[in-house]
PDB file of C-alpha atoms in Angstrom:
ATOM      1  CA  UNK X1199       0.000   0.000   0.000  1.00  0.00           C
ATOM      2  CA  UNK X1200       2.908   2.257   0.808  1.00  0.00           C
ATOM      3  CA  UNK X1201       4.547   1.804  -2.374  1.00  0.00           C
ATOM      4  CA  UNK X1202       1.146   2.511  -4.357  1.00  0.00           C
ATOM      5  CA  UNK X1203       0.850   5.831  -1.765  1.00  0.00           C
ATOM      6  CA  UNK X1204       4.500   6.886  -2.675  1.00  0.00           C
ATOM      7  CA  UNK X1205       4.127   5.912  -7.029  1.00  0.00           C
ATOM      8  CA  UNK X1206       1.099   8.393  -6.764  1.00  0.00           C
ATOM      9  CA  UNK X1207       2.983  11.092  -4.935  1.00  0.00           C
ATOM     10  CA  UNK X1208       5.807  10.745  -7.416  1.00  0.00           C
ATOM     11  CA  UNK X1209       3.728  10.788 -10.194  1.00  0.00           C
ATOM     12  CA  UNK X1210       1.974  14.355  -8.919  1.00  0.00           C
ATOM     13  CA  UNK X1211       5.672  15.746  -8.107  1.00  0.00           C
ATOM     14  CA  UNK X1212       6.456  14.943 -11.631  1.00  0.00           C
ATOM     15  CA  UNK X1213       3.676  16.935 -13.221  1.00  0.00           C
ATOM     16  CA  UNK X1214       4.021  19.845 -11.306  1.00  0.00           C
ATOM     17  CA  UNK X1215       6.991  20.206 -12.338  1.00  0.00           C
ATOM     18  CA  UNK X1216       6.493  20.850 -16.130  1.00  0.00           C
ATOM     19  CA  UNK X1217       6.842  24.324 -16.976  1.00  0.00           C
ATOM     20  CA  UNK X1218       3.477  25.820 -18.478  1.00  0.00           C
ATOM     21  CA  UNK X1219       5.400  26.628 -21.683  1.00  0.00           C
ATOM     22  CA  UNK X1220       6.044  22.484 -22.145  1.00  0.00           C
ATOM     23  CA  UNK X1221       1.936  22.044 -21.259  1.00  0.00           C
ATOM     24  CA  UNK X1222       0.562  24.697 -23.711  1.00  0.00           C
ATOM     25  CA  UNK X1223       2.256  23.745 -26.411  1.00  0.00           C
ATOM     26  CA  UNK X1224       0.086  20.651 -27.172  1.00  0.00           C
ATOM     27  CA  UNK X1225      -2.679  22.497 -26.628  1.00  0.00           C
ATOM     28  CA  UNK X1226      -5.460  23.172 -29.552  1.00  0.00           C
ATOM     29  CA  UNK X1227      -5.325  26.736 -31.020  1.00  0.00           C
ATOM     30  CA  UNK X1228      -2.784  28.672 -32.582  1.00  0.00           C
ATOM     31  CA  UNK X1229      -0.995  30.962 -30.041  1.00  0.00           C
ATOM     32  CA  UNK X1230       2.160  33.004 -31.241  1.00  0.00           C
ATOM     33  CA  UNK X1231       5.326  34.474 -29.795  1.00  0.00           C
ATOM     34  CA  UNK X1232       8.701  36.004 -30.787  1.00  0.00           C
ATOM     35  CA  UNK X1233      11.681  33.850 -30.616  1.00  0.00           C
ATOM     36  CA  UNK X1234      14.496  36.409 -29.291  1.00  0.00           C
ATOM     37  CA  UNK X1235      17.803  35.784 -31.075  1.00  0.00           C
ATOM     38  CA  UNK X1236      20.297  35.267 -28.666  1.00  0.00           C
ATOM     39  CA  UNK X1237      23.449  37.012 -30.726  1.00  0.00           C
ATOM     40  CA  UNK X1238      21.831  40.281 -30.084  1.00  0.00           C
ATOM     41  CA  UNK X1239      22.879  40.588 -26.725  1.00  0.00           C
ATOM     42  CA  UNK X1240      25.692  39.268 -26.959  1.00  0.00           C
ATOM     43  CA  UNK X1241      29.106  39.606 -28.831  1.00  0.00           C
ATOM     44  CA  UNK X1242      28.554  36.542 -30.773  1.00  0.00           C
ATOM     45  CA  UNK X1243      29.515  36.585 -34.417  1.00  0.00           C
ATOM     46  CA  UNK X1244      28.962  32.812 -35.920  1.00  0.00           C
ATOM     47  CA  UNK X1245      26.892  32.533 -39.145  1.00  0.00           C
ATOM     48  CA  UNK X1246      23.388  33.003 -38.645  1.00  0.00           C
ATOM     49  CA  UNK X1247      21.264  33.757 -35.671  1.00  0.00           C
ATOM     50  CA  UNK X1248      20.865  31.479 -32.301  1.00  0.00           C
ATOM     51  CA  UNK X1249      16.895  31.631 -32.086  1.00  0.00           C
ATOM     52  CA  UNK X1250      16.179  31.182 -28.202  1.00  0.00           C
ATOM     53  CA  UNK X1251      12.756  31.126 -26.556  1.00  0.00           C
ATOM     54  CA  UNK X1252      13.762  33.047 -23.675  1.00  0.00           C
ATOM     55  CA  UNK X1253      16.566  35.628 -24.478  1.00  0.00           C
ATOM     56  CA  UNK X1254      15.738  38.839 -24.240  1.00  0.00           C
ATOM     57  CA  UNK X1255      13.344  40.694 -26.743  1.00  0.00           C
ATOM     58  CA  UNK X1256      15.596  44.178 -27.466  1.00  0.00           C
ATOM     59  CA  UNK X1257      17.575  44.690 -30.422  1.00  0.00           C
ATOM     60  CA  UNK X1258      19.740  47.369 -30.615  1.00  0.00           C
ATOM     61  CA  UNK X1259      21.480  48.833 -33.875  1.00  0.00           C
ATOM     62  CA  UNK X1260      23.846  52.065 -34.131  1.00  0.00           C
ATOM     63  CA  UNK X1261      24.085  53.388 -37.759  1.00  0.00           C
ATOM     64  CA  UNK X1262      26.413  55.502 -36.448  1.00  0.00           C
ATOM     65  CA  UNK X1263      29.462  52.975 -36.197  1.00  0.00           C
ATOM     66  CA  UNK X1264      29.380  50.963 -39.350  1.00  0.00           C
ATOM     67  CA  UNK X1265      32.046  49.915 -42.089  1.00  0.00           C
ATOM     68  CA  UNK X1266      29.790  51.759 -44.808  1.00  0.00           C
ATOM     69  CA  UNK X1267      29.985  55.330 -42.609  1.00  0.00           C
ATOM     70  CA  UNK X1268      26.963  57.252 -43.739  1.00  0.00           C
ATOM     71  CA  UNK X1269      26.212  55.397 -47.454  1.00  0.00           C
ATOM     72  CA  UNK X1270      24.590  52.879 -44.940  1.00  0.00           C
ATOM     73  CA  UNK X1271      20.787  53.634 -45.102  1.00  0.00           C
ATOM     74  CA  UNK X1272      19.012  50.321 -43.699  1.00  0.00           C
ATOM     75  CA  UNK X1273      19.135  47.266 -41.558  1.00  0.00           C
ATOM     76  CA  UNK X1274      17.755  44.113 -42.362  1.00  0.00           C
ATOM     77  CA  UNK X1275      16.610  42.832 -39.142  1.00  0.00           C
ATOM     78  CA  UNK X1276      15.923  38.752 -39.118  1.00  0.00           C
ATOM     79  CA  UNK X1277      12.853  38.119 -36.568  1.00  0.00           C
ATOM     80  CA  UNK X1278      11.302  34.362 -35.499  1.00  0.00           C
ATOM     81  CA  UNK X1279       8.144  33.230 -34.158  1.00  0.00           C
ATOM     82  CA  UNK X1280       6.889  29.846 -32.843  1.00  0.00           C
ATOM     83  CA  UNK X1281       3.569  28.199 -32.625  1.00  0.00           C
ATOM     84  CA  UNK X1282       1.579  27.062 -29.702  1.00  0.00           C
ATOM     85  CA  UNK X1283      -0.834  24.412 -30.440  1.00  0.00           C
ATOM     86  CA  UNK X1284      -1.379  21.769 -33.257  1.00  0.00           C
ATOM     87  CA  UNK X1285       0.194  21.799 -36.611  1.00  0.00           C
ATOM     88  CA  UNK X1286      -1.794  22.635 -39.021  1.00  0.00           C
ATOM     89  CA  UNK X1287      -2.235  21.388 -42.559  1.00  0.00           C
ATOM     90  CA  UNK X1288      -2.563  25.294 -44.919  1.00  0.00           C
ATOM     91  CA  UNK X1289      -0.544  28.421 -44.439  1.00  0.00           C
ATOM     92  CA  UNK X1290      -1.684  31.161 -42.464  1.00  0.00           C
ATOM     93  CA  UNK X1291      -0.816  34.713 -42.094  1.00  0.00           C
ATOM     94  CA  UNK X1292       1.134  36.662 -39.327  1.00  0.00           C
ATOM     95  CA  UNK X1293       0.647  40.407 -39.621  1.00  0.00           C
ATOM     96  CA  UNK X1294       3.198  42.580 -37.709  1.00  0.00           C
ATOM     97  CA  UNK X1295       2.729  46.177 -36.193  1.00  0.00           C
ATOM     98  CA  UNK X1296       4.951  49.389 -35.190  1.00  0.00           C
ATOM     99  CA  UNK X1297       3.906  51.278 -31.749  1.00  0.00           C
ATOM    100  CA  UNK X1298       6.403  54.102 -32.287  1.00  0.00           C
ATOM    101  CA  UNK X1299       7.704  56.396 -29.988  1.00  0.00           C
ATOM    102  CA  UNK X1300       6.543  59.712 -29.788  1.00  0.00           C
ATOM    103  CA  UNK X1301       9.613  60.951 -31.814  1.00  0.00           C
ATOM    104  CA  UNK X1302       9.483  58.635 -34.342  1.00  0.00           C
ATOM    105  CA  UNK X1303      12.683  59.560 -36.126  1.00  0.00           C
ATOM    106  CA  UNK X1304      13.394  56.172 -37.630  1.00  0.00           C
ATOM    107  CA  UNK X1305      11.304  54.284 -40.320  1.00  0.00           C
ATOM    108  CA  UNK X1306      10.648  50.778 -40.468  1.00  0.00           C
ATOM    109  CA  UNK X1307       9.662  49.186 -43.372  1.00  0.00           C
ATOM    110  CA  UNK X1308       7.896  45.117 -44.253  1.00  0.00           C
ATOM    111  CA  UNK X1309       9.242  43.718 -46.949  1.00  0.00           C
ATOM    112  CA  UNK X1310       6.293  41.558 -47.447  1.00  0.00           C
ATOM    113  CA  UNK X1311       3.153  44.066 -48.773  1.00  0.00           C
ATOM    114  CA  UNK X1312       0.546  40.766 -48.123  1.00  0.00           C
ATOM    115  CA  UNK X1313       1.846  39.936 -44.674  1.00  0.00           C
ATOM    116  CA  UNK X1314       4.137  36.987 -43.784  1.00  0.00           C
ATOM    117  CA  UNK X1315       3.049  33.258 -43.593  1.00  0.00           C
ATOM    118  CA  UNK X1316       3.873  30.990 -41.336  1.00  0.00           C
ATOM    119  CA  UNK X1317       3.859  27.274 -43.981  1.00  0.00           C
ATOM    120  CA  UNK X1318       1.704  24.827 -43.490  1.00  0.00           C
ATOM    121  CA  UNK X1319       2.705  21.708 -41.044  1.00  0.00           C
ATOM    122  CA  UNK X1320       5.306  23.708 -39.683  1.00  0.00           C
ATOM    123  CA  UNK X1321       5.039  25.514 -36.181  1.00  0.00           C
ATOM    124  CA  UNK X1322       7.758  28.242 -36.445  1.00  0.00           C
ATOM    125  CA  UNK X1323       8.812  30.824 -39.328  1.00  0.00           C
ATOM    126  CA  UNK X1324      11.465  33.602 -39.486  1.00  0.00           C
ATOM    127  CA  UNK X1325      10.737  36.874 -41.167  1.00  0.00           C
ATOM    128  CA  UNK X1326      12.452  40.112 -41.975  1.00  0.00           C
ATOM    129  CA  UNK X1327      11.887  43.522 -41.384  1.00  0.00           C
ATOM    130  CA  UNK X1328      13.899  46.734 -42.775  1.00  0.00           C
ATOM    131  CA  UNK X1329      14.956  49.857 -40.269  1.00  0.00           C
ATOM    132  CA  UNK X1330      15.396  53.240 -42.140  1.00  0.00           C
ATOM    133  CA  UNK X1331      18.429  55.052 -41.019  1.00  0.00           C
ATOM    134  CA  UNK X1332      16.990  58.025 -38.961  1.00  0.00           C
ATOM    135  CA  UNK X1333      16.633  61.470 -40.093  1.00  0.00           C
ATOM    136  CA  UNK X1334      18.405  62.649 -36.872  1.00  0.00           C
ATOM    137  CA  UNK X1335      21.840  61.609 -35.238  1.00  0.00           C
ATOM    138  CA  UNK X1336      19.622  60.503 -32.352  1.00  0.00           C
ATOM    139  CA  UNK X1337      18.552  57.349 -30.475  1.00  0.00           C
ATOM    140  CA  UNK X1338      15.145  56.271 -30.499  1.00  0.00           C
ATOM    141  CA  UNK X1339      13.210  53.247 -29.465  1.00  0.00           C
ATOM    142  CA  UNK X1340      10.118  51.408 -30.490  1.00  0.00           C
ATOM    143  CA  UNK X1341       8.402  47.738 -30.154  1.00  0.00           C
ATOM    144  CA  UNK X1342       7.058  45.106 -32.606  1.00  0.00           C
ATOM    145  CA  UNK X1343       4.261  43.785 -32.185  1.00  0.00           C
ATOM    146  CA  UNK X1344       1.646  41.439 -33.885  1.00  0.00           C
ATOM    147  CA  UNK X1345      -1.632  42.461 -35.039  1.00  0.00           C
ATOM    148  CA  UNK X1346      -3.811  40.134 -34.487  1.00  0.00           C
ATOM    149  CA  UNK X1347      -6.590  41.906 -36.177  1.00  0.00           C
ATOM    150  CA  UNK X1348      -5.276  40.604 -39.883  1.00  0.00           C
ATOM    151  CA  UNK X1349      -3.382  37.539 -37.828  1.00  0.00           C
ATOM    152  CA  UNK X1350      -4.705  33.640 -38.165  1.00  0.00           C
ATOM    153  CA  UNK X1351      -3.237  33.237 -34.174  1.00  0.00           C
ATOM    154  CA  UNK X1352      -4.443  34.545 -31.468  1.00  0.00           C
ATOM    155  CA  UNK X1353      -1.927  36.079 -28.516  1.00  0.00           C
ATOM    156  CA  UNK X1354       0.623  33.589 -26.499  1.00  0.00           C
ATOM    157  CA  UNK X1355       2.655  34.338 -23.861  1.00  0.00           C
ATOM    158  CA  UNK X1356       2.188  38.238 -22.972  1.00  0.00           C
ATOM    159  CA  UNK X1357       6.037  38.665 -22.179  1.00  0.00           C
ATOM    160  CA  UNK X1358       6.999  37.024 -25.754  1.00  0.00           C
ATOM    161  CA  UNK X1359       4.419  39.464 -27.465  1.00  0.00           C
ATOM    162  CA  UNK X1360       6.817  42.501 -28.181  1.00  0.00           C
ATOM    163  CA  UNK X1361      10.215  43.252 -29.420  1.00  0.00           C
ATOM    164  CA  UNK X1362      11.482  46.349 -28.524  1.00  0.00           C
ATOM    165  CA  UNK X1363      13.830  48.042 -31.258  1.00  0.00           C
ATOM    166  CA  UNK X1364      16.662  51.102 -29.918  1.00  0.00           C
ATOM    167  CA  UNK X1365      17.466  52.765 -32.991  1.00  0.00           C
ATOM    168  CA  UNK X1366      20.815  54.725 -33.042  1.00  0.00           C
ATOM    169  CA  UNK X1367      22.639  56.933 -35.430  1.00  0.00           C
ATOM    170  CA  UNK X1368      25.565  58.069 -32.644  1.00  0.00           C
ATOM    171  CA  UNK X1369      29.260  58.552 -32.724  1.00  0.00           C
ATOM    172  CA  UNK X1370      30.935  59.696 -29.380  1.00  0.00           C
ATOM    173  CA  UNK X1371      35.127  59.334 -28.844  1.00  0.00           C
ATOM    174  CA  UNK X1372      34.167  56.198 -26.542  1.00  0.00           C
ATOM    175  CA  UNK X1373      32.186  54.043 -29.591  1.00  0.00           C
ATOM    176  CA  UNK X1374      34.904  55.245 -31.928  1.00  0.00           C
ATOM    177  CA  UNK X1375      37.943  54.098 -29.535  1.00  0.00           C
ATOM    178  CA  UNK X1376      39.274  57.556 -29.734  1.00  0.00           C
ATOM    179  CA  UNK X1377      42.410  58.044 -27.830  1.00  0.00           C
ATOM    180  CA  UNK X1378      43.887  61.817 -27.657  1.00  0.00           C
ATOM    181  CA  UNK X1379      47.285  60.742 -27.253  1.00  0.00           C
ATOM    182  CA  UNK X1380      47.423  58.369 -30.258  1.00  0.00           C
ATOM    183  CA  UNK X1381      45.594  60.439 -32.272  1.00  0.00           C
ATOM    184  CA  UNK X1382      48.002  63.774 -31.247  1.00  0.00           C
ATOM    185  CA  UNK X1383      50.715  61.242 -32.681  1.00  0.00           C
ATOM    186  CA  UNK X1384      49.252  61.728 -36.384  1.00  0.00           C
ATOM    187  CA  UNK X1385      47.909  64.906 -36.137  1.00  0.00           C
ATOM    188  CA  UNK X1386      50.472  66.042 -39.259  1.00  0.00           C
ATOM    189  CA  UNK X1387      48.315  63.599 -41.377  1.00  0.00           C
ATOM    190  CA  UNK X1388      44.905  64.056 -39.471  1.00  0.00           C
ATOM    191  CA  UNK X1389      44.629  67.644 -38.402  1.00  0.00           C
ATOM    192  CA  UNK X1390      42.395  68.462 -35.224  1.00  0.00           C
ATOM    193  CA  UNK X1391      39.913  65.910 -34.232  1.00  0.00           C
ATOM    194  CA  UNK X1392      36.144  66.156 -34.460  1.00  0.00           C
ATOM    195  CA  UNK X1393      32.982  63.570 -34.850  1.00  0.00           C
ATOM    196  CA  UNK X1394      32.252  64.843 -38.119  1.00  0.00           C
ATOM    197  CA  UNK X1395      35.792  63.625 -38.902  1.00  0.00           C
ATOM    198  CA  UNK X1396      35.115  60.609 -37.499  1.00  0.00           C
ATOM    199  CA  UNK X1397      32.141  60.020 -39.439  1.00  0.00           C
ATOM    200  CA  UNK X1398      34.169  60.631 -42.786  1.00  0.00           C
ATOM    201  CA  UNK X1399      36.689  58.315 -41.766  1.00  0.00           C
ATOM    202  CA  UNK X1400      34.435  55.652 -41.225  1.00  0.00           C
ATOM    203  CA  UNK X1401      32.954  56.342 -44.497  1.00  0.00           C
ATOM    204  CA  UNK X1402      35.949  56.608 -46.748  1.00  0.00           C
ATOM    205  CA  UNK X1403      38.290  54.233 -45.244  1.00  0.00           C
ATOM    206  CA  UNK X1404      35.975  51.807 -43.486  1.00  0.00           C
ATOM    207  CA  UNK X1405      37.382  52.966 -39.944  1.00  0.00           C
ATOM    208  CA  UNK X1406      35.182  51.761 -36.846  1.00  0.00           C
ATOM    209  CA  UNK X1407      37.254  51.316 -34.721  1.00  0.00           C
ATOM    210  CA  UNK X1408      40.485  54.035 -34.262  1.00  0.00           C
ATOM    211  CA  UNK X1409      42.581  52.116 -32.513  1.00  0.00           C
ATOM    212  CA  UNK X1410      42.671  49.050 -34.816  1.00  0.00           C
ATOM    213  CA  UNK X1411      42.995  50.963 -37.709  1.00  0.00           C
ATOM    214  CA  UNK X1412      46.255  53.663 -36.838  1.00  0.00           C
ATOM    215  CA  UNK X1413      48.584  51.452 -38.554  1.00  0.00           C
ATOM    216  CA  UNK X1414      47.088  52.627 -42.001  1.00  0.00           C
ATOM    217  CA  UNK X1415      48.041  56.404 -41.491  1.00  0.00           C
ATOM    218  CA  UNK X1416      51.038  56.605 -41.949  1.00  0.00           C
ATOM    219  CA  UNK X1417      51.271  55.138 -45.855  1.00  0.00           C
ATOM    220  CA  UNK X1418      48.285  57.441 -46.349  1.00  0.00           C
ATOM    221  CA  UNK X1419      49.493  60.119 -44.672  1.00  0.00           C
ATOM    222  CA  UNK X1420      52.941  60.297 -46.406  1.00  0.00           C
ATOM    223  CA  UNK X1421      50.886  59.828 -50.275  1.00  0.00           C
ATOM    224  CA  UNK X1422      48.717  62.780 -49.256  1.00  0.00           C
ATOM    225  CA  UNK X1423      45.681  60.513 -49.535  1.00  0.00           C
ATOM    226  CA  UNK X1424      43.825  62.068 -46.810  1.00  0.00           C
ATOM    227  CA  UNK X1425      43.688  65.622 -48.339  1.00  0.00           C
ATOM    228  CA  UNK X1426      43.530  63.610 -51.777  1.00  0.00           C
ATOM    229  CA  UNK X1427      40.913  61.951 -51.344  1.00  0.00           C
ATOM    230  CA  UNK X1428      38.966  64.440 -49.666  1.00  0.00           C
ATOM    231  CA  UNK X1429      39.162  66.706 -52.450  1.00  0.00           C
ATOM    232  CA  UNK X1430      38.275  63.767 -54.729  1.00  0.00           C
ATOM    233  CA  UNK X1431      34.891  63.469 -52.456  1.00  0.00           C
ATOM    234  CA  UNK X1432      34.126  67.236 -52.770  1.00  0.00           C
ATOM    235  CA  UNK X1433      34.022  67.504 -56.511  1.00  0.00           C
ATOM    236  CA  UNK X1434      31.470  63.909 -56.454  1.00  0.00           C
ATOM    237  CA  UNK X1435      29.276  65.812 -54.150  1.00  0.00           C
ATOM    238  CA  UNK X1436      29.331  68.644 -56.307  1.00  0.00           C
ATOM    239  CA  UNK X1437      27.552  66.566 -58.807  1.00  0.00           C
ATOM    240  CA  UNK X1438      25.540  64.359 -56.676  1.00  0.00           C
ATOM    241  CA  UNK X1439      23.292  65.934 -54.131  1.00  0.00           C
ATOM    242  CA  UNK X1440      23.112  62.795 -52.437  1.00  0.00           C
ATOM    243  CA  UNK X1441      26.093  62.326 -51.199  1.00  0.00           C
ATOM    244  CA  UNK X1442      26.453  62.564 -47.788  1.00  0.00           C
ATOM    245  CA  UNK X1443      28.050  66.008 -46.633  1.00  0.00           C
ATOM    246  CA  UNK X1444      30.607  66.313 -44.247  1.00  0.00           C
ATOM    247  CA  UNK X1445      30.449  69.990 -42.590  1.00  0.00           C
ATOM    248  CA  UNK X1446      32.217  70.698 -39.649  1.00  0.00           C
ATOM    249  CA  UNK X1447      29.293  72.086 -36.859  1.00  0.00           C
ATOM    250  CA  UNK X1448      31.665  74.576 -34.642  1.00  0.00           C
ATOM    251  CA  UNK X1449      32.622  75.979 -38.594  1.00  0.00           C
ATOM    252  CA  UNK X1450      30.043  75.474 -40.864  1.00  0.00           C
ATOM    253  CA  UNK X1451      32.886  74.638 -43.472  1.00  0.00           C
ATOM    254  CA  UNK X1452      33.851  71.193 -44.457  1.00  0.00           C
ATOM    255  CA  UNK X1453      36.424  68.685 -42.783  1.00  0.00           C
ATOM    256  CA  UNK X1454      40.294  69.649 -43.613  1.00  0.00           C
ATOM    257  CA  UNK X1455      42.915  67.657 -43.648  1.00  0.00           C
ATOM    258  CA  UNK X1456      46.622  69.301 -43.605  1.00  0.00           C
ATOM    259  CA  UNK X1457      47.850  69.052 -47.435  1.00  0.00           C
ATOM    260  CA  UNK X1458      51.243  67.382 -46.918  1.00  0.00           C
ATOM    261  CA  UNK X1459      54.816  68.491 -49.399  1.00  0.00           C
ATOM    262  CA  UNK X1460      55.410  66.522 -52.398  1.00  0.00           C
TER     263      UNK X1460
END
């Protein structure tokens, strides 16, 4: 009789111990979250993303420090969702919405006019989403969120029902790995340090990162590149408007570099 007793008392112990998450899921219905991917907190940089079911929901992007400078206009942002309840046999449709902050300097932009589908007999989908560089050398936030009012699912778990986007288009001397000393050592080449400077380096030469990239100033320095190449930049934005501009903001004149003695 004991034993019975004690097999029954295991057996409750053993059920209350699965998580809801592990009991919903066989559920009927068709509930759906985000997936967070797990590289976005993190410094990982493997191929492809690491979807995980409880990482964090915030992905943060600064245009500001990028290889392309300020030719770089959007992000492709991969998102994933998973399905809660039974497979089901035909496609069906996952609309996504924007609550946007109340500056709204940033634009973001669905690839997929119809919606996205999640395929039939398959309980989880990735989609993609496009952020517009903003307007303003700002940072901004807003969150992703389903609408369920042209969705086939209905809402899951409320904390896997948003994904909050921070939006950046920022370059300060700590992002940049700026150091005065290093950068006093090349000032000859370089002239006088600013962020609009900073900006064009990043944009001509691919520089994010100052202190990984010193050991190319000197060769340019010495072939009069910098002033070079500057000039070279001018006369294109003379005949495309486009181009970004690179004005200094204490002048109102454009970045210099010192023009070096053949």
């Amino acid at each position: 009789m004991k034993k019975i007793i004690y097999s029954l008392l295991f057996a409750l112990l053993l059920l209350s111990s699965c998580n809801e998450y592990e009991m919903m899921q066989y559920e009927e219905g068709g509930q759906i979250n985000f997936l967070a991917d797990a590289a976005w907190a993190t410094d990982y940089t493997g191929k492809g993303p690491v979807w995980s079911e409880s990482a964090t929901l915030l992905y943060k992007f600064n245009f500001g420090i990028n290889e392309q400078g300020e030719n770089l206009m959007y992000d492709t942002v991969r998102l994933a969702v998973k399905i809660m309840g039974d497979v089901v046999a035909h496609p069906r449709r996952v609309a996504l919405a924007v609550k946007p902050s109340s500056t709204d300097t940033f634009g973001i932009i669905f690839p997929e006019e119809e919606g996205y589908v999640v395929k039939a007999d398959t309980f989880a989908a990735t989609f993609a989403i496009v952020i517009k560089r903003p307007a303003l050398q700002v940072s901004d936030t807003a969150v992703l969120t389903f609408d369920y009012a042209n969705s086939d699912f209905t809402r899951g778990f409320e904390e896997r029902q948003e994904v909050k986007l921070i939006i950046e288009d920022i370059v300060t001397e700590k992002l940049w790995q700026y150091d005065e000393a290093l950068w006093n050592n090349y000032e000859k080449y370089l002239g006088g340090f600013g962020e609009v400077k900073a900006r064009y380096l990043m944009t001509q030469y691919g520089c994010v990162s100052f202190e990984k990239w010193v050991s190319k100033i000197t060769a340019l320095g010495k072939a009069n590149r910098f002033y070079l190449d500057l000039e070279e930049y001018k006369a294109k934005c003379a005949e495309d408007d486009s181009m970004p501009k690179f004005i200094d903001k204490d002048t109102g004149e454009w970045i210099a570099f010192p023009e070096q003695a053949s």
